[in-house]
mmCIF file of C-alpha atoms in Angstrom:
data_model
loop_
_atom_site.group_PDB
_atom_site.id
_atom_site.type_symbol
_atom_site.label_atom_id
_atom_site.label_comp_id
_atom_site.label_asym_id
_atom_site.label_seq_id
_atom_site.Cartn_x
_atom_site.Cartn_y
_atom_site.Cartn_z
ATOM 1 C CA UNK A 1 25.418 0.635 -12.238
ATOM 2 C CA UNK A 2 24.707 3.718 -10.355
ATOM 3 C CA UNK A 3 22.472 3.835 -7.546
ATOM 4 C CA UNK A 4 20.180 6.577 -8.849
ATOM 5 C CA UNK A 5 19.373 3.874 -11.825
ATOM 6 C CA UNK A 6 17.172 1.852 -9.469
ATOM 7 C CA UNK A 7 15.177 4.753 -8.769
ATOM 8 C CA UNK A 8 14.698 5.483 -12.572
ATOM 9 C CA UNK A 9 13.311 1.982 -12.834
ATOM 10 C CA UNK A 10 10.883 2.546 -10.034
ATOM 11 C CA UNK A 11 9.431 5.729 -11.684
ATOM 12 C CA UNK A 12 9.519 4.156 -15.095
ATOM 13 C CA UNK A 13 7.567 1.091 -13.788
ATOM 14 C CA UNK A 14 5.126 3.188 -11.809
ATOM 15 C CA UNK A 15 4.455 5.148 -15.252
ATOM 16 C CA UNK A 16 4.029 2.028 -17.387
ATOM 17 C CA UNK A 17 1.527 0.740 -14.665
ATOM 18 C CA UNK A 18 -0.455 4.290 -14.609
ATOM 19 C CA UNK A 19 -0.512 4.260 -18.460
ATOM 20 C CA UNK A 20 -1.754 0.655 -18.564
ATOM 21 C CA UNK A 21 -4.504 1.832 -16.224
ATOM 22 C CA UNK A 22 -3.949 -1.168 -13.746
ATOM 23 C CA UNK A 23 -3.760 -1.558 -10.319
ATOM 24 C CA UNK A 24 -1.145 -4.451 -9.482
ATOM 25 C CA UNK A 25 -0.717 -6.144 -6.151
ATOM 26 C CA UNK A 26 2.490 -5.757 -4.587
ATOM 27 C CA UNK A 27 3.755 -7.736 -1.539
ATOM 28 C CA UNK A 28 6.083 -5.341 0.390
ATOM 29 C CA UNK A 29 8.883 -6.751 2.662
ATOM 30 C CA UNK A 30 9.026 -4.314 5.656
ATOM 31 C CA UNK A 31 11.380 -4.155 8.450
ATOM 32 C CA UNK A 32 9.833 -1.393 10.401
ATOM 33 C CA UNK A 33 7.441 1.390 10.536
ATOM 34 C CA UNK A 34 9.780 4.210 10.119
ATOM 35 C CA UNK A 35 11.541 2.446 6.804
ATOM 36 C CA UNK A 36 8.028 1.377 5.341
ATOM 37 C CA UNK A 37 6.729 5.077 5.853
ATOM 38 C CA UNK A 38 8.039 6.870 2.497
ATOM 39 C CA UNK A 39 7.761 3.628 0.494
ATOM 40 C CA UNK A 40 3.967 3.124 1.323
ATOM 41 C CA UNK A 41 3.425 7.108 0.378
ATOM 42 C CA UNK A 42 5.603 6.364 -2.958
ATOM 43 C CA UNK A 43 3.738 3.111 -4.159
ATOM 44 C CA UNK A 44 -0.114 3.500 -2.989
ATOM 45 C CA UNK A 45 -1.305 5.597 -5.566
ATOM 46 C CA UNK A 46 -0.639 2.967 -8.280
ATOM 47 C CA UNK A 47 -0.680 -0.647 -6.566
ATOM 48 C CA UNK A 48 -2.789 -2.469 -3.722
ATOM 49 C CA UNK A 49 -0.176 -3.050 -1.049
ATOM 50 C CA UNK A 50 0.216 -5.907 1.472
ATOM 51 C CA UNK A 51 2.905 -5.570 4.251
ATOM 52 C CA UNK A 52 5.004 -9.016 4.949
ATOM 53 C CA UNK A 53 6.621 -8.569 8.438
ATOM 54 C CA UNK A 54 9.094 -11.614 8.924
ATOM 55 C CA UNK A 55 11.677 -10.123 11.149
ATOM 56 C CA UNK A 56 12.850 -12.880 13.338
ATOM 57 C CA UNK A 57 16.432 -11.508 13.203
ATOM 58 C CA UNK A 58 15.400 -8.680 15.714
ATOM 59 C CA UNK A 59 16.721 -9.068 19.316
ATOM 60 C CA UNK A 60 15.626 -9.062 22.005
ATOM 61 C CA UNK A 61 11.562 -10.105 21.559
ATOM 62 C CA UNK A 62 10.827 -7.126 23.476
ATOM 63 C CA UNK A 63 12.291 -4.753 20.712
ATOM 64 C CA UNK A 64 10.793 -7.179 18.041
ATOM 65 C CA UNK A 65 7.436 -6.679 19.816
ATOM 66 C CA UNK A 66 7.704 -2.580 19.894
ATOM 67 C CA UNK A 67 8.605 -2.618 16.162
ATOM 68 C CA UNK A 68 5.924 -4.924 14.953
ATOM 69 C CA UNK A 69 3.414 -2.959 16.915
ATOM 70 C CA UNK A 70 4.648 0.315 15.578
ATOM 71 C CA UNK A 71 4.343 -1.397 12.427
ATOM 72 C CA UNK A 72 0.525 -2.179 12.874
ATOM 73 C CA UNK A 73 -0.214 1.264 14.213
ATOM 74 C CA UNK A 74 1.314 3.213 11.345
ATOM 75 C CA UNK A 75 -0.422 1.144 8.808
ATOM 76 C CA UNK A 76 -3.814 1.388 10.553
ATOM 77 C CA UNK A 77 -3.352 5.281 10.459
ATOM 78 C CA UNK A 78 -2.192 5.253 7.101
ATOM 79 C CA UNK A 79 -5.488 3.391 5.998
ATOM 80 C CA UNK A 80 -7.361 6.119 7.744
ATOM 81 C CA UNK A 81 -5.448 8.844 5.891
ATOM 82 C CA UNK A 82 -5.460 7.722 2.636
ATOM 83 C CA UNK A 83 -8.607 5.625 2.431
ATOM 84 C CA UNK A 84 -6.331 2.408 1.588
ATOM 85 C CA UNK A 85 -6.745 -1.585 2.806
ATOM 86 C CA UNK A 86 -3.252 -2.182 3.263
ATOM 87 C CA UNK A 87 -2.771 -5.763 5.416
ATOM 88 C CA UNK A 88 0.188 -6.255 7.361
ATOM 89 C CA UNK A 89 0.814 -10.357 7.508
ATOM 90 C CA UNK A 90 2.874 -10.917 10.483
ATOM 91 C CA UNK A 91 5.043 -14.081 10.443
ATOM 92 C CA UNK A 92 6.013 -16.185 13.784
ATOM 93 C CA UNK A 93 8.860 -14.849 15.539
ATOM 94 C CA UNK A 94 11.780 -17.487 16.105
ATOM 95 C CA UNK A 95 14.820 -15.318 16.875
ATOM 96 C CA UNK A 96 16.480 -18.360 18.422
ATOM 97 C CA UNK A 97 16.576 -20.225 15.075
ATOM 98 C CA UNK A 98 17.401 -17.241 13.158
ATOM 99 C CA UNK A 99 20.304 -16.844 15.178
ATOM 100 C CA UNK A 100 21.623 -20.440 14.400
ATOM 101 C CA UNK A 101 21.735 -19.161 10.628
ATOM 102 C CA UNK A 102 23.890 -15.958 11.782
ATOM 103 C CA UNK A 103 26.121 -17.499 14.304
ATOM 104 C CA UNK A 104 28.838 -18.704 11.910
ATOM 105 C CA UNK A 105 28.900 -15.528 10.618
ATOM 106 C CA UNK A 106 28.866 -13.567 14.004
ATOM 107 C CA UNK A 107 32.444 -12.139 13.594
ATOM 108 C CA UNK A 108 31.786 -10.555 10.275
ATOM 109 C CA UNK A 109 31.577 -6.541 10.359
ATOM 110 C CA UNK A 110 28.337 -4.623 9.853
ATOM 111 C CA UNK A 111 27.132 -4.600 6.549
ATOM 112 C CA UNK A 112 29.772 -7.876 5.643
ATOM 113 C CA UNK A 113 28.473 -11.400 4.677
ATOM 114 C CA UNK A 114 26.264 -11.624 7.776
ATOM 115 C CA UNK A 115 24.126 -8.646 6.786
ATOM 116 C CA UNK A 116 23.893 -10.071 3.355
ATOM 117 C CA UNK A 117 22.449 -13.603 4.553
ATOM 118 C CA UNK A 118 20.073 -11.703 6.980
ATOM 119 C CA UNK A 119 18.591 -9.514 3.741
ATOM 120 C CA UNK A 120 18.640 -12.711 1.725
ATOM 121 C CA UNK A 121 16.855 -14.909 3.957
ATOM 122 C CA UNK A 122 14.072 -12.648 5.139
ATOM 123 C CA UNK A 123 13.693 -11.293 1.204
ATOM 124 C CA UNK A 124 13.434 -14.740 0.245
ATOM 125 C CA UNK A 125 10.708 -15.652 2.738
ATOM 126 C CA UNK A 126 8.576 -13.080 1.710
ATOM 127 C CA UNK A 127 9.579 -13.373 -2.248
ATOM 128 C CA UNK A 128 8.434 -17.128 -1.984
ATOM 129 C CA UNK A 129 5.063 -15.999 -0.247
ATOM 130 C CA UNK A 130 4.471 -13.471 -2.727
ATOM 131 C CA UNK A 131 5.041 -16.061 -5.405
ATOM 132 C CA UNK A 132 2.921 -18.608 -3.897
ATOM 133 C CA UNK A 133 -0.186 -15.989 -3.515
ATOM 134 C CA UNK A 134 0.219 -14.631 -7.017
ATOM 135 C CA UNK A 135 1.257 -11.341 -6.492
ATOM 136 C CA UNK A 136 2.214 -8.973 -9.242
ATOM 137 C CA UNK A 137 5.249 -7.437 -7.564
ATOM 138 C CA UNK A 138 7.626 -7.974 -4.811
ATOM 139 C CA UNK A 139 9.726 -5.113 -3.088
ATOM 140 C CA UNK A 140 11.249 -4.389 0.156
ATOM 141 C CA UNK A 141 11.349 -1.347 1.949
ATOM 142 C CA UNK A 142 15.134 -1.570 2.889
ATOM 143 C CA UNK A 143 16.586 0.389 0.080
ATOM 144 C CA UNK A 144 15.811 3.617 2.111
ATOM 145 C CA UNK A 145 18.118 2.906 4.837
ATOM 146 C CA UNK A 146 21.417 4.832 4.633
ATOM 147 C CA UNK A 147 23.177 2.066 6.336
ATOM 148 C CA UNK A 148 21.982 -0.501 3.409
ATOM 149 C CA UNK A 149 23.049 -0.532 -0.087
ATOM 150 C CA UNK A 150 20.574 -0.142 -2.551
ATOM 151 C CA UNK A 151 22.750 -2.118 -4.847
ATOM 152 C CA UNK A 152 22.727 -5.313 -2.759
ATOM 153 C CA UNK A 153 18.917 -5.057 -2.186
ATOM 154 C CA UNK A 154 18.391 -4.900 -5.823
ATOM 155 C CA UNK A 155 20.833 -7.817 -6.664
ATOM 156 C CA UNK A 156 19.251 -9.955 -4.302
ATOM 157 C CA UNK A 157 15.661 -9.073 -5.657
ATOM 158 C CA UNK A 158 16.974 -9.719 -9.167
ATOM 159 C CA UNK A 159 18.514 -13.059 -8.337
ATOM 160 C CA UNK A 160 15.407 -14.142 -6.125
ATOM 161 C CA UNK A 161 13.210 -13.160 -9.238
ATOM 162 C CA UNK A 162 14.604 -15.942 -11.340
ATOM 163 C CA UNK A 163 13.831 -18.544 -8.340
ATOM 164 C CA UNK A 164 10.406 -17.174 -8.165
ATOM 165 C CA UNK A 165 9.228 -16.206 -11.869
ATOM 166 C CA UNK A 166 5.363 -15.956 -11.244
ATOM 167 C CA UNK A 167 5.865 -12.386 -9.481
ATOM 168 C CA UNK A 168 7.937 -9.537 -10.984
ATOM 169 C CA UNK A 169 10.407 -7.666 -8.710
ATOM 170 C CA UNK A 170 9.805 -4.095 -8.455
ATOM 171 C CA UNK A 171 13.430 -2.157 -8.331
ATOM 172 C CA UNK A 172 13.823 0.512 -5.744
ATOM 173 C CA UNK A 173 16.119 3.273 -4.185
ATOM 174 C CA UNK A 174 13.762 4.583 -1.862
ATOM 175 C CA UNK A 175 16.309 7.257 -0.251
ATOM 176 C CA UNK A 176 16.792 9.121 -3.417
ATOM 177 C CA UNK A 177 15.017 12.143 -4.723
ATOM 178 C CA UNK A 178 14.641 12.942 -0.830
ATOM 179 C CA UNK A 179 12.991 9.910 0.063
ATOM 180 C CA UNK A 180 14.970 9.547 3.282
ATOM 181 C CA UNK A 181 14.224 13.038 3.930
ATOM 182 C CA UNK A 182 10.462 12.294 3.819
ATOM 183 C CA UNK A 183 11.022 9.279 5.611
ATOM 184 C CA UNK A 184 12.239 11.300 8.695
ATOM 185 C CA UNK A 185 9.597 13.996 8.251
ATOM 186 C CA UNK A 186 6.664 11.008 8.399
ATOM 187 C CA UNK A 187 8.810 9.467 11.645
ATOM 188 C CA UNK A 188 8.372 12.912 13.417
ATOM 189 C CA UNK A 189 4.720 13.656 12.138
ATOM 190 C CA UNK A 190 3.366 10.071 13.423
ATOM 191 C CA UNK A 191 5.795 10.218 16.480
ATOM 192 C CA UNK A 192 7.231 6.750 15.271
ATOM 193 C CA UNK A 193 9.551 4.606 17.294
ATOM 194 C CA UNK A 194 12.759 4.769 15.344
ATOM 195 C CA UNK A 195 15.364 2.372 16.672
ATOM 196 C CA UNK A 196 18.999 2.881 17.063
ATOM 197 C CA UNK A 197 20.020 -0.282 16.212
ATOM 198 C CA UNK A 198 19.513 -2.483 12.771
ATOM 199 C CA UNK A 199 17.873 -5.616 14.596
ATOM 200 C CA UNK A 200 19.927 -8.783 15.365
ATOM 201 C CA UNK A 201 22.017 -9.302 18.437
ATOM 202 C CA UNK A 202 25.104 -8.476 16.805
ATOM 203 C CA UNK A 203 24.239 -5.173 15.256
ATOM 204 C CA UNK A 204 23.016 -4.319 18.813
ATOM 205 C CA UNK A 205 26.519 -5.278 19.999
ATOM 206 C CA UNK A 206 28.003 -3.128 17.723
ATOM 207 C CA UNK A 207 26.061 0.188 18.976
#
């Protein structure tokens, strides 16, 4: 399956929503403000968005706080600029417990099994919330990253959609069709803190 296929699926789904004259609710897992910037712009004309910020993988806590505050700041600016009412749900930070889950895979290379588990754990928690709170769709912003495979992200989402059938998975490849370029423009425009490593202590080690 070509990467562009996911982008095509997202456009097709948005067109169907538009034609149905509906405005569904989507829970959007976000890892940081920069990566949420273009996805918010892409989705808000069609959906009511709630961001789910559950990123206990981020190390150290000071870094987590910086990224979390930037997420809140950017959403506040976005709401003002676009007359939207996007809410951010922030879950409790517990890096030590999260680290215990990743530690058995500490010697894995970047983008290997450890990273896959990290993506899965966060998406699973967020999807669970979306399912329990009757959101129409669930998605993650992580497909916008150059370092993350949209194939992997969408395969995880598709697998979780079988586990949480009340909420439809929204396929995405946000980096496509100049999405990554637009992300970078928005980062500069809003002077967003743009981190230099993915988040966990292992990705920091590899910098």
